[in-house]
Short mmCIF file of C-alpha atoms and ligand atoms in Angstrom, two decimals:
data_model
loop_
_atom_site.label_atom_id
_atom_site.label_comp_id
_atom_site.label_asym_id
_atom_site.label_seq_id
_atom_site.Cartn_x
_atom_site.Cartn_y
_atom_site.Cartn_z
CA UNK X 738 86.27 115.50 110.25
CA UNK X 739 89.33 114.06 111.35
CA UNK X 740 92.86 115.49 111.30
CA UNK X 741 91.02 118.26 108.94
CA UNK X 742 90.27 115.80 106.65
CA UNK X 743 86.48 114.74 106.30
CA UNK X 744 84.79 111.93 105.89
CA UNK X 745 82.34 109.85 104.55
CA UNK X 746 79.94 110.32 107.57
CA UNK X 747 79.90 114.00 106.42
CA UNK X 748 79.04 113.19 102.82
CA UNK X 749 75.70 113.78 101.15
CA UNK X 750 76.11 110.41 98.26
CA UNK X 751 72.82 109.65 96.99
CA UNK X 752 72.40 110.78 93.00
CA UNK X 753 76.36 112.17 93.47
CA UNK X 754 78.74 111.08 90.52
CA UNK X 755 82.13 110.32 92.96
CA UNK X 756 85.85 109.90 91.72
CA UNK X 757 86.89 107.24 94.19
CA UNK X 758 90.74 106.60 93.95
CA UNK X 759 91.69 103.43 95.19
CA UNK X 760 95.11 101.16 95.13
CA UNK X 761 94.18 97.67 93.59
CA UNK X 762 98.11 97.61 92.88
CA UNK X 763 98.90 93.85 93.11
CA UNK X 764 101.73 91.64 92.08
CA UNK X 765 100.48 90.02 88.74
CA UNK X 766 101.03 87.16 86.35
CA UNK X 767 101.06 88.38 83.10
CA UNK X 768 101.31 85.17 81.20
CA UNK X 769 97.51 83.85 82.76
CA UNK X 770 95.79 87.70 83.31
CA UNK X 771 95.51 86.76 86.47
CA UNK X 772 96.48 88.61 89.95
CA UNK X 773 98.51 86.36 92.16
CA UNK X 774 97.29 88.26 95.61
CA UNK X 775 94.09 89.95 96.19
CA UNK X 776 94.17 91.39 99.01
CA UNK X 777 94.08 95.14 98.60
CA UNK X 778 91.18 94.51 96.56
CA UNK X 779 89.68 93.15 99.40
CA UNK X 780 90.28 95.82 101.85
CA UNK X 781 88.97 98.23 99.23
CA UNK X 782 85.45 96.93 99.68
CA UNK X 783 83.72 98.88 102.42
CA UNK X 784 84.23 101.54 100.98
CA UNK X 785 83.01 100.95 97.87
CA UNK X 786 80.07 98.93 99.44
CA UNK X 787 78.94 101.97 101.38
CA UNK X 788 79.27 104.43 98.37
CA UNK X 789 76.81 102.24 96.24
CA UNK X 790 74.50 101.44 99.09
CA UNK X 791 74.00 104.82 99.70
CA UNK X 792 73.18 105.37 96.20
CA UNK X 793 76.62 107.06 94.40
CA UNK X 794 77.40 106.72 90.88
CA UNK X 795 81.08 105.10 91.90
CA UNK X 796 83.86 106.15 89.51
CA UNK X 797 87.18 104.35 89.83
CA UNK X 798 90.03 104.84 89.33
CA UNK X 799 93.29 102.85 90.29
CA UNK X 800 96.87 101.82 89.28
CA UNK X 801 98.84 98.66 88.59
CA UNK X 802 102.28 97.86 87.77
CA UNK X 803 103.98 95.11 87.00
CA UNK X 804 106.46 92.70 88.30
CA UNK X 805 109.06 95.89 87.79
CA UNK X 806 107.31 98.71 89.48
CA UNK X 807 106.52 101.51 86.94
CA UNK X 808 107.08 99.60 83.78
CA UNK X 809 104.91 97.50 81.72
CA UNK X 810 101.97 98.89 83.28
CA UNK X 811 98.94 95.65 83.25
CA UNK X 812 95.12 96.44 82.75
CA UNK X 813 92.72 96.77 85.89
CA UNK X 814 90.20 94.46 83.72
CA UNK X 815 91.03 91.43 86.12
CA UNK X 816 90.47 93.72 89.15
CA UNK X 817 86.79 94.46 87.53
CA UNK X 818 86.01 90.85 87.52
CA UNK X 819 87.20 90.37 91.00
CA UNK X 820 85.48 93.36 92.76
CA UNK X 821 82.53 92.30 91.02
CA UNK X 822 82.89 89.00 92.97
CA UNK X 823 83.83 90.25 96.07
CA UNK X 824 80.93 92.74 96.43
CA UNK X 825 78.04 90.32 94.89
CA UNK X 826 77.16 92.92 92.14
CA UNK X 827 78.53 94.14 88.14
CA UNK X 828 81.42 96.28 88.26
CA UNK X 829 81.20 98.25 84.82
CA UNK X 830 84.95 98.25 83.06
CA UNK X 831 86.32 100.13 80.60
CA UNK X 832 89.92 100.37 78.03
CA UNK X 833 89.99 104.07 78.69
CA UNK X 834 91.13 106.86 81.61
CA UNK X 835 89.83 109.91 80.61
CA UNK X 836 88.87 109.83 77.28
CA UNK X 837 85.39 110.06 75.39
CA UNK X 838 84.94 106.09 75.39
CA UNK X 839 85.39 106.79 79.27
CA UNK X 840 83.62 110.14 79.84
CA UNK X 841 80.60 108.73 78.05
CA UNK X 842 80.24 105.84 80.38
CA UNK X 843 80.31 108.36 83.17
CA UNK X 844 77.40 110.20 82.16
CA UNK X 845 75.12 107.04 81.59
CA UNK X 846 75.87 105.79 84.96
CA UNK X 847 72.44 105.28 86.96
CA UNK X 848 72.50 105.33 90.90
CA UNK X 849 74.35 102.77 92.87
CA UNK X 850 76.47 101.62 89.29
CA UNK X 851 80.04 101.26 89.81
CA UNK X 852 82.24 102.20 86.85
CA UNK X 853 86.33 101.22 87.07
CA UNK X 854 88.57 102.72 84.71
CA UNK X 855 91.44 101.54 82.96
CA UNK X 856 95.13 101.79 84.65
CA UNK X 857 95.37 105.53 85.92
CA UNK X 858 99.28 105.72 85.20
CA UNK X 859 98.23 104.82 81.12
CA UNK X 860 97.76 108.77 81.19
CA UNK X 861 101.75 110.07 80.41
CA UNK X 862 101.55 112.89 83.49
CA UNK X 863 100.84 110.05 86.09
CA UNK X 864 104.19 108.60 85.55
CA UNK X 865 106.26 110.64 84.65
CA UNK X 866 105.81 113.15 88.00
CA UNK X 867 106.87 109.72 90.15
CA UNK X 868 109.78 108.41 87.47
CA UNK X 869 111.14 111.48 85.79
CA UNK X 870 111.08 113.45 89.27
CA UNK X 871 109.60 115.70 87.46
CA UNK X 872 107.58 118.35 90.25
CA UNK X 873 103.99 120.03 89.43
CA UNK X 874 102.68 121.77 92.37
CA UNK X 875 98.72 120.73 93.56
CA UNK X 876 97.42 123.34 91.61
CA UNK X 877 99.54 122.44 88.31
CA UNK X 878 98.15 119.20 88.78
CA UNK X 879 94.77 120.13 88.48
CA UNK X 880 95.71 121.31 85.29
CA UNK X 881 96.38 117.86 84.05
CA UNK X 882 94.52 115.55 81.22
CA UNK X 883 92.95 113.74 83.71
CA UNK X 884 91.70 116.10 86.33
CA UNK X 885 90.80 118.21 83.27
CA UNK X 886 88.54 116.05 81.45
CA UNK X 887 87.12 114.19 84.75
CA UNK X 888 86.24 116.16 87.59
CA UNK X 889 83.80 118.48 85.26
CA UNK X 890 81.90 115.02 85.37
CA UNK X 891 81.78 114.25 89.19
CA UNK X 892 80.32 116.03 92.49
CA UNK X 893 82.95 114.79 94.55
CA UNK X 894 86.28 113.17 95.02
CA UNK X 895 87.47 110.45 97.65
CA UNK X 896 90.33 108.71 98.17
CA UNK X 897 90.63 105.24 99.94
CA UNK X 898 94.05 105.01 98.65
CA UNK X 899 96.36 105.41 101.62
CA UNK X 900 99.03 102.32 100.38
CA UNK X 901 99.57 105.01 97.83
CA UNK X 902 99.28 108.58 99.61
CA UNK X 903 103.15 109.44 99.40
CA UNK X 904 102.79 109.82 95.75
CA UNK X 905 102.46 113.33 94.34
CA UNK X 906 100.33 112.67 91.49
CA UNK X 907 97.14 114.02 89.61
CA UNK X 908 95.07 111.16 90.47
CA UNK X 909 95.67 111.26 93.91
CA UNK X 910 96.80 115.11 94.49
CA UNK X 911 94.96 117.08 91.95
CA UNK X 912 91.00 116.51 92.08
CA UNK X 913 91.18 117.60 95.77
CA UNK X 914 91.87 121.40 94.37
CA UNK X 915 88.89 121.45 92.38
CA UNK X 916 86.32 118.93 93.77
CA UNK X 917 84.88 118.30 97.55
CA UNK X 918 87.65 115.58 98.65
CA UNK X 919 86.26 112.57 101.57
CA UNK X 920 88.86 110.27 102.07
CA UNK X 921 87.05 106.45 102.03
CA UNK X 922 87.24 104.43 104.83
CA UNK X 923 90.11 102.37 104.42
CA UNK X 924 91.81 105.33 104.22
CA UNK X 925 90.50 106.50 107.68
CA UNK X 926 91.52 103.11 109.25
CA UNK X 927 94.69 103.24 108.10
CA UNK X 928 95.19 106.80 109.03
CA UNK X 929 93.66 106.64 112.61
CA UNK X 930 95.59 103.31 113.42
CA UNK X 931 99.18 104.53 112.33
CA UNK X 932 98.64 108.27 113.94
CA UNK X 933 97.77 106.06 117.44
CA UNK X 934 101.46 103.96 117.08
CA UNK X 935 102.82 107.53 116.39
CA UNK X 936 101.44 109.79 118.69
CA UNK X 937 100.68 107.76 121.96
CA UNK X 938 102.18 103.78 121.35
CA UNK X 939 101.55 102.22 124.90
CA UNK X 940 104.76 101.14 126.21
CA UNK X 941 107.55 99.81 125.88
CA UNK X 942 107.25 100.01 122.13
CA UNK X 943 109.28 97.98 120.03
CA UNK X 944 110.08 98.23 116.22
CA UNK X 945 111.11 95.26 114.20
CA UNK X 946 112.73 96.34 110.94
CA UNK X 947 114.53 93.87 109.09
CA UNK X 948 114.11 93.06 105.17
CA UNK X 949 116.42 95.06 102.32
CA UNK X 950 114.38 97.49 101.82
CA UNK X 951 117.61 99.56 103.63
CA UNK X 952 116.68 103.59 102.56
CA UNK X 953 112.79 102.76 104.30
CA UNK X 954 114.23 101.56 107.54
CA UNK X 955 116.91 104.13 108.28
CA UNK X 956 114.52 107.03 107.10
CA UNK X 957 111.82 105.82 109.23
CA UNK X 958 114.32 104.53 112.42
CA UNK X 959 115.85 108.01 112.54
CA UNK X 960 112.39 109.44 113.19
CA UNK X 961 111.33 107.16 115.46
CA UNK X 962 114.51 106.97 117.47
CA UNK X 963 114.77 111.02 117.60
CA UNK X 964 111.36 111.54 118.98
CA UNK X 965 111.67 108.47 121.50
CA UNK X 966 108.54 106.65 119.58
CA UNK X 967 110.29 103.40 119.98
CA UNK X 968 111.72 102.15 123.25
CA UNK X 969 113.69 99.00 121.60
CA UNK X 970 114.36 98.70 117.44
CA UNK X 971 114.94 94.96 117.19
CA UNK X 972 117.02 94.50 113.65
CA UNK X 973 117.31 91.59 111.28
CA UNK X 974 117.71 90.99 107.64
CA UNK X 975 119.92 93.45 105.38
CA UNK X 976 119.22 96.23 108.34
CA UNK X 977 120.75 93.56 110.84
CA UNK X 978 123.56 92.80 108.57
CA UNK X 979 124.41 96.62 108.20
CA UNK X 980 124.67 97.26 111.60
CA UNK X 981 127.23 94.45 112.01
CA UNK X 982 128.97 95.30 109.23
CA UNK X 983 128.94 99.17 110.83
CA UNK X 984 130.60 97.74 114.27
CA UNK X 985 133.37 95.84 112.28
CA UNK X 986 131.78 91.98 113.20
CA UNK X 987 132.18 89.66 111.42
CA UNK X 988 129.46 88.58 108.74
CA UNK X 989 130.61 87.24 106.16
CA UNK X 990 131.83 88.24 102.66
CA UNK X 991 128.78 87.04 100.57
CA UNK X 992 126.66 89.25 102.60
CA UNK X 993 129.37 92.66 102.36
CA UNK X 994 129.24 91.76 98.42
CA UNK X 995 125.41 92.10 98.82
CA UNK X 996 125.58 95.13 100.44
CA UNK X 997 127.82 96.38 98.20
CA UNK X 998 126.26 95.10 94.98
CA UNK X 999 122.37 96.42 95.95
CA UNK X 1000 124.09 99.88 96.45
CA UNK X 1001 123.69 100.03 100.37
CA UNK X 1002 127.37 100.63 100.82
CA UNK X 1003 126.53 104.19 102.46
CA UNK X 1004 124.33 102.83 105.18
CA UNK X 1005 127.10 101.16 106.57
CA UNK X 1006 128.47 104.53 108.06
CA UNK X 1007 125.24 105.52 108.57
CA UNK X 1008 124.52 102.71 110.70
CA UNK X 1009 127.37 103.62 112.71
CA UNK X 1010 126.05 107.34 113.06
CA UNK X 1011 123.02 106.17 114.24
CA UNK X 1012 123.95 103.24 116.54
CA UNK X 1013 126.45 105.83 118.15
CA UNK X 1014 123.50 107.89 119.37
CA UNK X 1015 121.27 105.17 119.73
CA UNK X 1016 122.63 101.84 120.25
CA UNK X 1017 121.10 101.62 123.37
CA UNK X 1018 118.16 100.96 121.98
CA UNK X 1019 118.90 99.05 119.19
CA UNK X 1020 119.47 95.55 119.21
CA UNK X 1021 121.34 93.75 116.72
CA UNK X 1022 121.32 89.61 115.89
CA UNK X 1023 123.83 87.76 118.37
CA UNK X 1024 123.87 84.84 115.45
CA UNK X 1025 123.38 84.38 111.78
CA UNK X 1026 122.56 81.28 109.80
CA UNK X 1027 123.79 80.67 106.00
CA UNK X 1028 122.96 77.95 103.82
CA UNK X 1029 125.17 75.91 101.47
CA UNK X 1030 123.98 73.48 99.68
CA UNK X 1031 120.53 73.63 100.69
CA UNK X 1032 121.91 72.80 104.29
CA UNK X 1033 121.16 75.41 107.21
CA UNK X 1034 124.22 76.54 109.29
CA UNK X 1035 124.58 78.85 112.45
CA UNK X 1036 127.02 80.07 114.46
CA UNK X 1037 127.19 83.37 116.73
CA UNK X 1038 129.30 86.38 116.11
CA UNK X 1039 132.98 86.15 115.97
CA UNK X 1040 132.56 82.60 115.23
CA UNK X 1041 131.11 83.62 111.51
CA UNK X 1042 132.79 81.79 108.54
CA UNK X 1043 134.75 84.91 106.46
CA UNK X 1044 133.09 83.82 103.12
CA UNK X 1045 129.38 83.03 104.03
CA UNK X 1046 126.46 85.38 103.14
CA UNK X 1047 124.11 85.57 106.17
CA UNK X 1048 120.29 85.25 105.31
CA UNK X 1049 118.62 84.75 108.05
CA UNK X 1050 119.22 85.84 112.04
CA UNK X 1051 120.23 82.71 114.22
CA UNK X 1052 117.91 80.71 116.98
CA UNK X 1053 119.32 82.61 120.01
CA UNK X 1054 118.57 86.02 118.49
CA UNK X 1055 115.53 84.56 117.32
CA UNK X 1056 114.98 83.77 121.38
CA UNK X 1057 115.67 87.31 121.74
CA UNK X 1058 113.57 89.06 120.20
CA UNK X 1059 110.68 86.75 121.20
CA UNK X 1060 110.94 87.38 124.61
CA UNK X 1061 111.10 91.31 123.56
CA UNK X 1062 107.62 90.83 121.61
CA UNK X 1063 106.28 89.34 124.41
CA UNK X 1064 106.79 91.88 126.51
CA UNK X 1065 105.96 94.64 124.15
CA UNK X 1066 102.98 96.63 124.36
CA UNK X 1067 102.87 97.77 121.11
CA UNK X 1068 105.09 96.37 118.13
CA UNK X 1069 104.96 97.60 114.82
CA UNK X 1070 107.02 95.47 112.00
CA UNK X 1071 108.59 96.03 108.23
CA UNK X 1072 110.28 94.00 106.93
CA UNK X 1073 111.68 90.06 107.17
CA UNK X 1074 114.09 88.76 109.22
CA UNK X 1075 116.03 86.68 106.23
CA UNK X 1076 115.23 85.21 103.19
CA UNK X 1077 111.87 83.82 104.43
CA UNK X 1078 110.93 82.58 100.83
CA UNK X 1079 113.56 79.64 101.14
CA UNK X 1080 113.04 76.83 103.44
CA UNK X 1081 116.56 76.57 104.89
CA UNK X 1082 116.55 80.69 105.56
CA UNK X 1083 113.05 80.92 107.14
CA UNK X 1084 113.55 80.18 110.37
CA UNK X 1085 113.88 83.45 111.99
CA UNK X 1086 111.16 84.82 110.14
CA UNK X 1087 108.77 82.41 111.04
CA UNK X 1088 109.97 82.34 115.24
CA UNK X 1089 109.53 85.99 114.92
CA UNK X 1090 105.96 86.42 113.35
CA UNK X 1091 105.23 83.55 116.05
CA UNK X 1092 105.85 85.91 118.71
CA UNK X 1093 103.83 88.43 117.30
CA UNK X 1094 101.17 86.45 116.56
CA UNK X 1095 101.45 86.03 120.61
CA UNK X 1096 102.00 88.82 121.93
CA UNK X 1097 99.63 90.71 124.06
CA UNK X 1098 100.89 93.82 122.54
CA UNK X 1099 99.20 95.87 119.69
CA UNK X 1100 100.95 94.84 116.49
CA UNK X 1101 101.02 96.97 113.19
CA UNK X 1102 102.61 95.26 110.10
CA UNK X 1103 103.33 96.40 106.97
CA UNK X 1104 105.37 95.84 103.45
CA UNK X 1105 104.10 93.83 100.53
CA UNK X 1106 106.92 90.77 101.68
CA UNK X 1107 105.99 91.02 105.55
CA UNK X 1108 101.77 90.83 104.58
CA UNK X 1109 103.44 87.68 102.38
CA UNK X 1110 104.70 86.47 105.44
CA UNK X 1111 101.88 86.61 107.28
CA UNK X 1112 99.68 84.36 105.11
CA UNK X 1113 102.35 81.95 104.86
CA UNK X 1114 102.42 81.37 108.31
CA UNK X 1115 98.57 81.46 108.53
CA UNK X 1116 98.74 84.22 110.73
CA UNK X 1117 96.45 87.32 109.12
CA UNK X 1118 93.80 86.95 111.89
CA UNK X 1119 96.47 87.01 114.76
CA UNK X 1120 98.07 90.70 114.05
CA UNK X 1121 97.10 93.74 115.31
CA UNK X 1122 96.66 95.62 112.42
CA UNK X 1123 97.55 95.04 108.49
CA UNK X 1124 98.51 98.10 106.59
CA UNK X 1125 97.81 97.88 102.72
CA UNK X 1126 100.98 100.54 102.17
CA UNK X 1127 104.50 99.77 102.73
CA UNK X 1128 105.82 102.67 101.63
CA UNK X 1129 103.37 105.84 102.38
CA UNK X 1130 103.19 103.97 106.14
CA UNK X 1131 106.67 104.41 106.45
CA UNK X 1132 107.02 107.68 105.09
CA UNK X 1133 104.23 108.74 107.33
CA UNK X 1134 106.32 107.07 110.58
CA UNK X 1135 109.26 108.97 109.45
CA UNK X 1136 107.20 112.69 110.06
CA UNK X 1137 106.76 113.63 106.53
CA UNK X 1138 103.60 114.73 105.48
CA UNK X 1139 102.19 112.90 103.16
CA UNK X 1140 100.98 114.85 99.92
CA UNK X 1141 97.77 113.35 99.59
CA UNK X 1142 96.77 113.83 103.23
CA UNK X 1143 97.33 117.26 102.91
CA UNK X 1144 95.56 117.52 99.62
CA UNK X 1145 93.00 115.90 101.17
CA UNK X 1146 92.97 119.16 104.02
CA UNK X 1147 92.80 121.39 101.06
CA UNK X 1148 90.05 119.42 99.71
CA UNK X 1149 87.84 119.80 102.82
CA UNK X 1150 87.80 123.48 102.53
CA UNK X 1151 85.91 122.77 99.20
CA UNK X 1152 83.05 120.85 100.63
CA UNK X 1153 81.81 123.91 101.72
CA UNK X 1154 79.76 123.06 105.19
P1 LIG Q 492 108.71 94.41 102.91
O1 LIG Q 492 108.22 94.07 101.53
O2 LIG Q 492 108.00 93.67 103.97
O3 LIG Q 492 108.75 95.89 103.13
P2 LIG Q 492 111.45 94.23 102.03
O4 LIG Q 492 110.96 94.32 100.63
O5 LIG Q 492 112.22 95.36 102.57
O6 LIG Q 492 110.23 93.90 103.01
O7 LIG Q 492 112.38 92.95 102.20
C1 LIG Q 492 111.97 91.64 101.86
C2 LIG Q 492 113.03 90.90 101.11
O8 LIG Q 492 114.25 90.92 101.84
C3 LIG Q 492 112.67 89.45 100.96
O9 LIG Q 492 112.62 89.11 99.59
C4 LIG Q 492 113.81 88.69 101.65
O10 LIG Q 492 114.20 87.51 100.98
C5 LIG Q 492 114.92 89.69 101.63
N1 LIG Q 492 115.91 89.51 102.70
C6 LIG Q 492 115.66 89.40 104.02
N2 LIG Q 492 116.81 89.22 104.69
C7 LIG Q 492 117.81 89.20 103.79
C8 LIG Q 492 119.22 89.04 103.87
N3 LIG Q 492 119.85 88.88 105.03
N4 LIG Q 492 119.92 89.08 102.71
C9 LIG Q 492 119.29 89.27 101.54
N5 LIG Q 492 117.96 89.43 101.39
C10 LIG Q 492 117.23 89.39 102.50
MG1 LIG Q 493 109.14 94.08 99.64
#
């Protein structure tokens, strides 16, 4: 057991039909069937190594979107063929969720088989809880299609799905009220690793938030700022921007029109709330580079051209926030420092995953664009620790709980030891 949830160690597998949720959810390309990133495939695994070792019929099920998240939905059939790669043995797939194609191939499953199922949010009440905000409670969920006509099949539910446990739906919130609930142990990773940067972050800790992702940061920067998690909150990207825009510098018009156009407007007086109480601790870019014509320019604040959009922090704040990494003892990161995809606007990006790549200091990353970042710089191996979920791992820095960690605690209570 740990944090009232339990885990595999506690599991009795061998002849057990288990319901193993996992996120597979990777950026595809439609036009070839092909996944361009496989990487939470990957780290999906163990888990599934250990329940088929130990002699499980494996059941799985999983999500995917698209390039726009929850539309055009995409088939987990390449994810089949990969797994089956990955773990050196067939992984059974099949065009059905719950229905009597899929139920079927449940029952003829033989010890140690692994069985994945077609794209969980196929089934209408996956979706539409997350899109139309439309609420069922735990129990209501249970009451769904899918936990209906599935968990009369299996022994046992686990989840190794932690990129996805801030969703509140049936596949990941509603076999825990009628089945034994594990979670797998990518799941426990995740969870122990995060609750340690949380709870008891050796010091100084520093947070470096950047990207335009802007709702994730402040949510998860008002949290960690109020209960004095972070020591220093080192800012770049749209977050940097906003805070400059907040204290009246100068950055530019293109990058106030972005603000403006991706909706962010609000933060800006929010970012002045919370560098008012704060600001001590958080530091804000001292340049800013733009590009024109595929040329890279710099210049520090209050020197700032009035009609340049700012993309990427400049080399002395770059310098900066080195020297802060360095020093850090634990650093956790979301988030970009510019437009790291361009050449021209990658600079800071780069100087900055340098240092952490460096640094003594434990480092947690996270977000699908700073794990992006990461390989492009060759620098997986070099990090702390790399968290499959962007945005459960910030919801779960922010205080909230999580709804699948605490349908996983109701879950335990059915396992009856
Ligand atoms: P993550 O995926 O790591 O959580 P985000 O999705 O929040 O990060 O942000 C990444 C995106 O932010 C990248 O596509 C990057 O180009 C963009 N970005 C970073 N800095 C800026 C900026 N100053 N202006 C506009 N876009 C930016
Ligand atoms: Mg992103």
């Amino acid at each position: 057991m740990q944090f009232g949830i339990r885990t595999l160690d506690e599991a009795e597998l061998r002849g057990k039909t288990v319901l193993c949720r996992v996120d597979m959810n990777q950026p595809v390309d439609r036009a070839a069937g092909t996944l361009k990133s496989i990487n939470r495939i990957r780290a999906c695994v163990p888990t599934i190594r250990e329940l088929c070792e130990r002699g499980a019929k494996v059941v799985l099920l999983a999500h995917q979107g698209s390039d726009i998240e929850y539309k055009n939905f995409y088939s987990t059939e390449p994810h089949a063929k990969v797994l089956s790669e990955l773990l050196g043995c067939e992984v059974q797939w099949i065009d059905d969720v719950c229905g009597p194609a899929a139920r079927e191939k449940i029952k003829a499953l033989h010890d140690g088989e692994i069985l994945l199922l077609d794209n969980v949010r196929y089934v209408s009440e996956e979706q539409t809880l997350f899109e139309m905000k439309l609420r069922l409670t735990h129990e209501q969920q249970a009451k769904t299609l899918l936990v209906e006509k599935l968990a009369p099949l299996a022994d046992m539910y686990v989840c190794d799905a932690f990129a996805a446990a801030h969703r509140d739906q049936p596949s990941l919130c509603g076999f825990e009220q009628v089945l034994p609930s594990y979670m797998g142990r990518l799941f426990e990773k995740e969870f122990c690793t995060v609750s340690r940067v949380m709870e008891q972050p050796d010091r100084p800790c520093v947070f470096v938030l950047g990207g335009a992702k802007i709702s994730d940061a402040f949510l998860m920067m008002e949290t960690v700022l109020g209960k004095g998690v972070a020591d220093q909150v080192l800012t770049g990207g749209l977050v940097g921007n906003i805070f400059l825009a907040a204290l009246g510098k100068q950055i530019g018009q293109g990058s106030l029109d972005f603000i403006y156009r991706s909706n962010y407007g609000e933060y800006i007086e929010k970012a002045e709330a919370l560098y008012r109480r704060y600001g001590e601790k958080i530091t804000l870019p001292c340049d800013l580079a733009w590009v024109t014509d595929g040329v890279r320019h710099e210049a520090e604040l209050g020197d700032v051209p009035a009609e340049i959009a700012a993309i990427d922090i400049g080399e002395k704040t770059a310098e900066v926030y080195r020297t802060a990494i360095l020093q850090a003892k634990t650093v956790f990161v979301n988030g970009p420092m510019g437009v790291f995809e361009q050449a021209p606007s990658e600079f800071g990006t780069r100087a900055v995953w340098q240092a952490l790549a460096q640094t003594e200091g434990f480092t947690v990353l996270g977000g699908g664009d700073s794990i992006t970042a990461t390989e492009k710089y060759e620098l997986t191996d070099k990090m702390g620790y790399i968290c499959t979920g962007g945005g459960a791992l910030i919801r779960f820095l922010s205080g909230e709980e999580l709804p699948v960690i605490k349908a996983l605690r109701h879950g335990a209570s059915l396992c009856g030891k």
